[in-house]
C-alpha positions as semicolon CSV with decimal commas, in nm:
position;residue;x (nm);y (nm);z (nm)
1;M;5,214;14,298;22,114
2;T;5,273;14,138;21,774
3;A;4,961;14,024;21,589
4;K;4,938;13,661;21,497
5;P;4,993;13,612;21,122
6;S;4,688;13,506;20,931
7;L;4,675;13,187;20,727
8;F;4,476;13,346;20,443
9;P;4,765;13,539;20,276
10;S;4,955;13,211;20,239
11;L;4,654;13,021;20,111
12;F;4,535;13,269;19,850
13;P;4,857;13,270;19,641
14;S;4,842;12,889;19,625
15;F;4,477;12,900;19,522
16;G;4,553;13,164;19,256
17;R;4,838;12,955;19,122
18;L;4,617;12,647;19,103
19;L;4,354;12,849;18,920
20;V;4,611;12,968;18,667
21;Y;4,733;12,611;18,615
22;A;4,376;12,489;18,569
23;V;4,303;12,753;18,306
24;L;4,629;12,674;18,125
25;A;4,552;12,301;18,134
26;L;4,205;12,361;17,986
27;A;4,349;12,583;17,712
28;T;4,616;12,322;17,635
29;A;4,357;12,046;17,613
30;F;4,137;12,261;17,389
31;F;4,418;12,325;17,141
32;L;4,558;11,969;17,152
33;L;4,219;11,798;17,109
34;P;4,220;11,819;16,725
35;L;4,574;11,679;16,715
36;Y;4,469;11,396;16,947
37;A;4,170;11,315;16,727
38;M;4,388;11,312;16,416
39;L;4,650;11,093;16,582
40;V;4,412;10,826;16,715
41;T;4,218;10,819;16,386
42;S;4,537;10,765;16,187
43;F;4,602;10,440;16,378
44;K;4,255;10,293;16,320
45;D;4,130;10,094;16,022
46;A;3,822;10,195;15,826
47;E;3,589;9,958;16,013
48;E;3,700;10,082;16,355
49;I;3,657;10,445;16,248
50;R;3,294;10,376;16,152
51;S;3,213;10,177;16,466
52;T;3,378;10,389;16,736
53;S;3,369;10,752;16,840
54;L;3,612;11,010;16,709
55;L;3,803;11,034;17,038
56;A;3,813;10,664;17,121
57;L;4,157;10,504;17,142
58;P;4,235;10,242;16,876
59;A;4,198;9,881;16,983
60;A;4,543;9,812;16,836
61;L;4,799;10,035;16,671
62;N;4,771;10,000;16,294
63;G;5,034;10,196;16,103
64;A;4,915;10,097;15,755
65;A;4,755;10,438;15,698
66;W;5,090;10,609;15,758
67;G;5,265;10,396;15,497
68;T;4,984;10,459;15,252
69;A;4,987;10,835;15,313
70;W;5,364;10,850;15,265
71;S;5,419;10,632;14,961
72;S;5,104;10,508;14,786
73;A;4,805;10,739;14,846
74;C;4,658;10,892;14,533
75;T;4,681;11,267;14,480
76;G;4,472;11,301;14,168
77;V;4,607;11,059;13,906
78;D;4,944;11,024;14,083
79;C;4,957;10,748;14,345
80;N;5,299;10,804;14,504
81;G;5,175;10,950;14,832
82;L;5,310;11,263;14,997
83;R;5,676;11,164;14,967
84;P;5,764;11,364;14,653
85;F;5,570;11,667;14,775
86;F;5,743;11,651;15,114
87;W;6,091;11,655;14,961
88;N;5,987;11,937;14,729
89;S;5,896;12,141;15,038
90;V;6,232;12,060;15,197
91;A;6,416;12,167;14,881
92;M;6,211;12,488;14,875
93;A;6,196;12,583;15,245
94;V;6,558;12,533;15,352
95;P;6,725;12,765;15,098
96;A;6,439;13,016;15,111
97;V;6,464;13,042;15,490
98;M;6,842;13,077;15,489
99;I;6,852;13,334;15,207
100;S;6,568;13,548;15,340
101;T;6,719;13,547;15,690
102;V;7,067;13,651;15,572
103;W;6,917;13,908;15,336
104;G;6,698;14,054;15,611
105;A;6,995;14,066;15,850
106;L;7,202;14,266;15,601
107;N;6,912;14,501;15,531
108;G;6,849;14,554;15,900
109;Y;7,219;14,614;15,957
110;V;7,233;14,881;15,687
111;L;6,908;15,053;15,783
112;S;6,996;15,075;16,153
113;L;7,374;15,111;16,183
114;W;7,479;15,249;15,840
115;K;7,203;15,502;15,785
116;F;7,208;15,716;15,473
117;R;6,989;15,995;15,343
118;G;6,643;15,854;15,280
119;S;6,702;15,531;15,473
120;D;6,403;15,589;15,703
121;A;6,177;15,660;15,404
122;L;6,306;15,346;15,232
123;F;6,235;15,142;15,545
124;G;5,885;15,289;15,564
125;M;5,813;15,190;15,203
126;L;5,957;14,845;15,268
127;L;5,709;14,796;15,550
128;F;5,424;14,802;15,298
129;G;5,536;14,450;15,210
130;V;5,446;14,330;15,561
131;F;5,083;14,437;15,525
132;M;5,027;14,385;15,152
133;P;4,796;14,092;15,063
134;F;4,989;13,833;14,868
135;Q;4,704;13,800;14,617
136;V;4,804;14,144;14,485
137;V;5,145;14,022;14,365
138;L;5,037;13,697;14,200
139;L;5,008;13,835;13,845
140;P;5,324;14,053;13,841
141;M;5,521;13,775;14,011
142;S;5,406;13,528;13,745
143;Q;5,528;13,763;13,474
144;V;5,865;13,809;13,644
145;L;5,913;13,434;13,686
146;G;5,825;13,388;13,319
147;W;6,083;13,647;13,211
148;L;6,347;13,477;13,428
149;G;6,258;13,131;13,302
150;L;6,176;13,010;13,655
151;S;5,805;12,935;13,615
152;S;5,677;12,610;13,769
153;S;6,008;12,533;13,936
154;I;6,136;12,497;14,291
155;T;6,391;12,771;14,222
156;G;6,105;13,004;14,130
157;L;5,925;12,918;14,455
158;V;6,244;12,990;14,652
159;L;6,269;13,333;14,487
160;V;5,901;13,409;14,555
161;H;5,929;13,320;14,924
162;C;6,253;13,517;14,964
163;L;6,087;13,829;14,821
164;A;5,765;13,776;15,015
165;G;5,948;13,733;15,345
166;L;6,207;14,006;15,295
167;A;5,996;14,285;15,447
168;G;5,931;14,085;15,764
169;T;6,289;13,970;15,815
170;T;6,416;14,323;15,755
171;L;6,170;14,455;16,014
172;F;6,286;14,201;16,273
173;F;6,657;14,270;16,230
174;R;6,629;14,646;16,187
175;N;6,437;14,690;16,512
176;Y;6,677;14,458;16,694
177;Y;6,993;14,623;16,562
178;A;6,860;14,972;16,640
179;A;6,932;14,899;17,009
180;I;7,298;14,806;16,952
181;P;7,521;15,093;17,074
182;K;7,650;15,281;16,773
183;E;7,975;15,342;16,961
184;L;8,070;14,979;16,890
185;V;8,038;15,035;16,516
186;N;8,213;15,373;16,528
187;A;8,504;15,229;16,725
188;A;8,538;14,944;16,478
189;R;8,537;15,192;16,190
190;M;8,816;15,391;16,354
191;D;9,016;15,069;16,388
192;G;8,982;15,015;16,014
193;A;8,718;14,738;16,014
194;S;8,522;14,706;15,693
195;F;8,145;14,684;15,644
196;F;8,138;14,303;15,646
197;Q;8,402;14,269;15,919
198;I;8,186;14,473;16,156
199;F;7,881;14,270;16,060
200;W;8,055;13,934;16,100
201;R;8,263;13,999;16,412
202;I;8,049;14,244;16,613
203;V;7,687;14,250;16,502
204;L;7,627;13,885;16,412
205;P;7,749;13,741;16,747
206;L;7,490;13,963;16,920
207;S;7,210;13,844;16,691
208;T;7,144;13,488;16,811
209;P;6,799;13,562;16,966
210;I;6,660;13,744;16,663
211;I;6,813;13,492;16,423
212;M;6,626;13,210;16,599
213;V;6,300;13,408;16,586
214;T;6,343;13,478;16,216
215;L;6,438;13,121;16,124
216;I;6,139;12,972;16,303
217;W;5,902;13,239;16,173
218;Q;6,016;13,204;15,814
219;F;6,022;12,826;15,813
220;T;5,668;12,810;15,951
221;N;5,535;13,057;15,696
222;I;5,712;12,898;15,399
223;W;5,640;12,536;15,491
224;N;5,271;12,600;15,556
225;D;5,216;12,823;15,253
226;F;4,951;12,705;15,008
227;L;4,882;13,011;14,792
228;F;5,224;13,044;14,628
229;G;5,260;12,667;14,611
230;V;4,941;12,614;14,415
231;V;4,993;12,917;14,184
232;F;5,364;12,902;14,100
233;S;5,446;12,530;14,114
234;G;5,449;12,279;13,832
235;T;5,381;11,908;13,816
236;D;5,718;11,814;13,968
237;S;5,756;12,106;14,209
238;K;5,435;12,109;14,414
239;P;5,496;12,149;14,790
240;V;5,348;11,928;15,057
241;T;5,052;12,159;15,128
242;V;4,935;12,122;14,768
243;G;4,992;11,747;14,781
244;L;4,787;11,723;15,101
245;N;4,502;11,919;14,944
246;N;4,506;11,695;14,637
247;L;4,511;11,382;14,852
248;A;4,217;11,495;15,065
249;N;4,013;11,593;14,758
250;T;4,082;11,277;14,558
251;S;3,757;11,086;14,540
252;S;3,736;10,711;14,602
253;S;3,467;10,455;14,676
254;V;3,535;10,471;15,053
255;K;3,673;10,781;15,222
256;A;3,999;10,687;15,397
257;Y;3,990;10,920;15,696
258;N;4,282;10,742;15,860
259;V;4,502;10,809;15,557
260;D;4,393;11,173;15,543
261;M;4,474;11,222;15,912
262;A;4,812;11,053;15,881
263;A;4,893;11,268;15,578
264;A;4,795;11,586;15,763
265;I;5,023;11,498;16,053
266;I;5,310;11,417;15,815
267;A;5,264;11,754;15,645
268;G;5,267;11,941;15,976
269;L;5,535;11,734;16,150
270;P;5,840;11,950;16,062
271;T;5,690;12,267;16,206
272;M;5,571;12,082;16,517
273;V;5,918;11,937;16,572
274;I;6,082;12,276;16,528
275;Y;5,851;12,441;16,781
276;V;5,904;12,158;17,031
277;L;6,283;12,168;16,999
278;A;6,335;12,543;16,952
279;G;6,023;12,698;17,102
280;K;6,211;12,829;17,406
281;F;6,458;13,009;17,179
282;F;6,166;13,165;16,992
283;V;6,018;13,302;17,316
284;R;6,357;13,426;17,435
285;G;6,418;13,598;17,104
286;L;6,082;13,772;17,110
287;T;6,143;13,886;17,466
288;A;6,491;14,013;17,384
289;G;6,361;14,202;17,082
290;A;6,080;14,356;17,283
291;V;6,315;14,472;17,559
292;K;6,573;14,608;17,318
293;G;6,314;14,774;17,097
């Protein structure tokens, strides 16, 4: 005689799923709460900020703080807002991300599929750059930039970020390419394909997941960097993180919290947009790299 199925096995999975969703919702709310507070504060005027709570919604949307933060807020003695700093970061981050990604891809390609005597030792020494504190390289990097005539320039910042990110991008690509069957490369060699033909026609089409991971990782690190920006930039080459710090620390008779919050969101907007639009590719790339590695 067949036993009657119990209702509990069907109920418990649903309860467990609801519990997981509840925990995820609480974690999401916890991490989004600061962004919510910044956003609602940026749309309030000074009087409403003083008379209402931090989390209260604005009585009416007031975008004046955003215009001030972008074009007329004072950062020290300069009152042009974050706009020049923002475009400095764009001019610095875009080429630095592209160059460091391509450079890391070529390094990873050589160290995984074109091994030579001492390549593993070279890779091991290169990994020191992943764990080395950036404060250690400030003085020698300043001397090198001075010798090259690139001090206090956006070009100098691009070079610094390319060198600083090279160890990480090489690590990403080398570990990913190590899982590519070497028979593909050997067959292409026998057919007469050159070093760059193999890279362009065989290896690169297989690299989309790790390229997305590297692009997002590098852009986030370079855009949000403050240390190199404050040390190696000049008056006309300061990135947005330095501009935001100067804006927040500029003293005035009344602290404009709404302007500070709007400026902080403007400074972080590019990385937020990239993660919203390309976050799924980042997760897929990490998963692909983990499986292949």
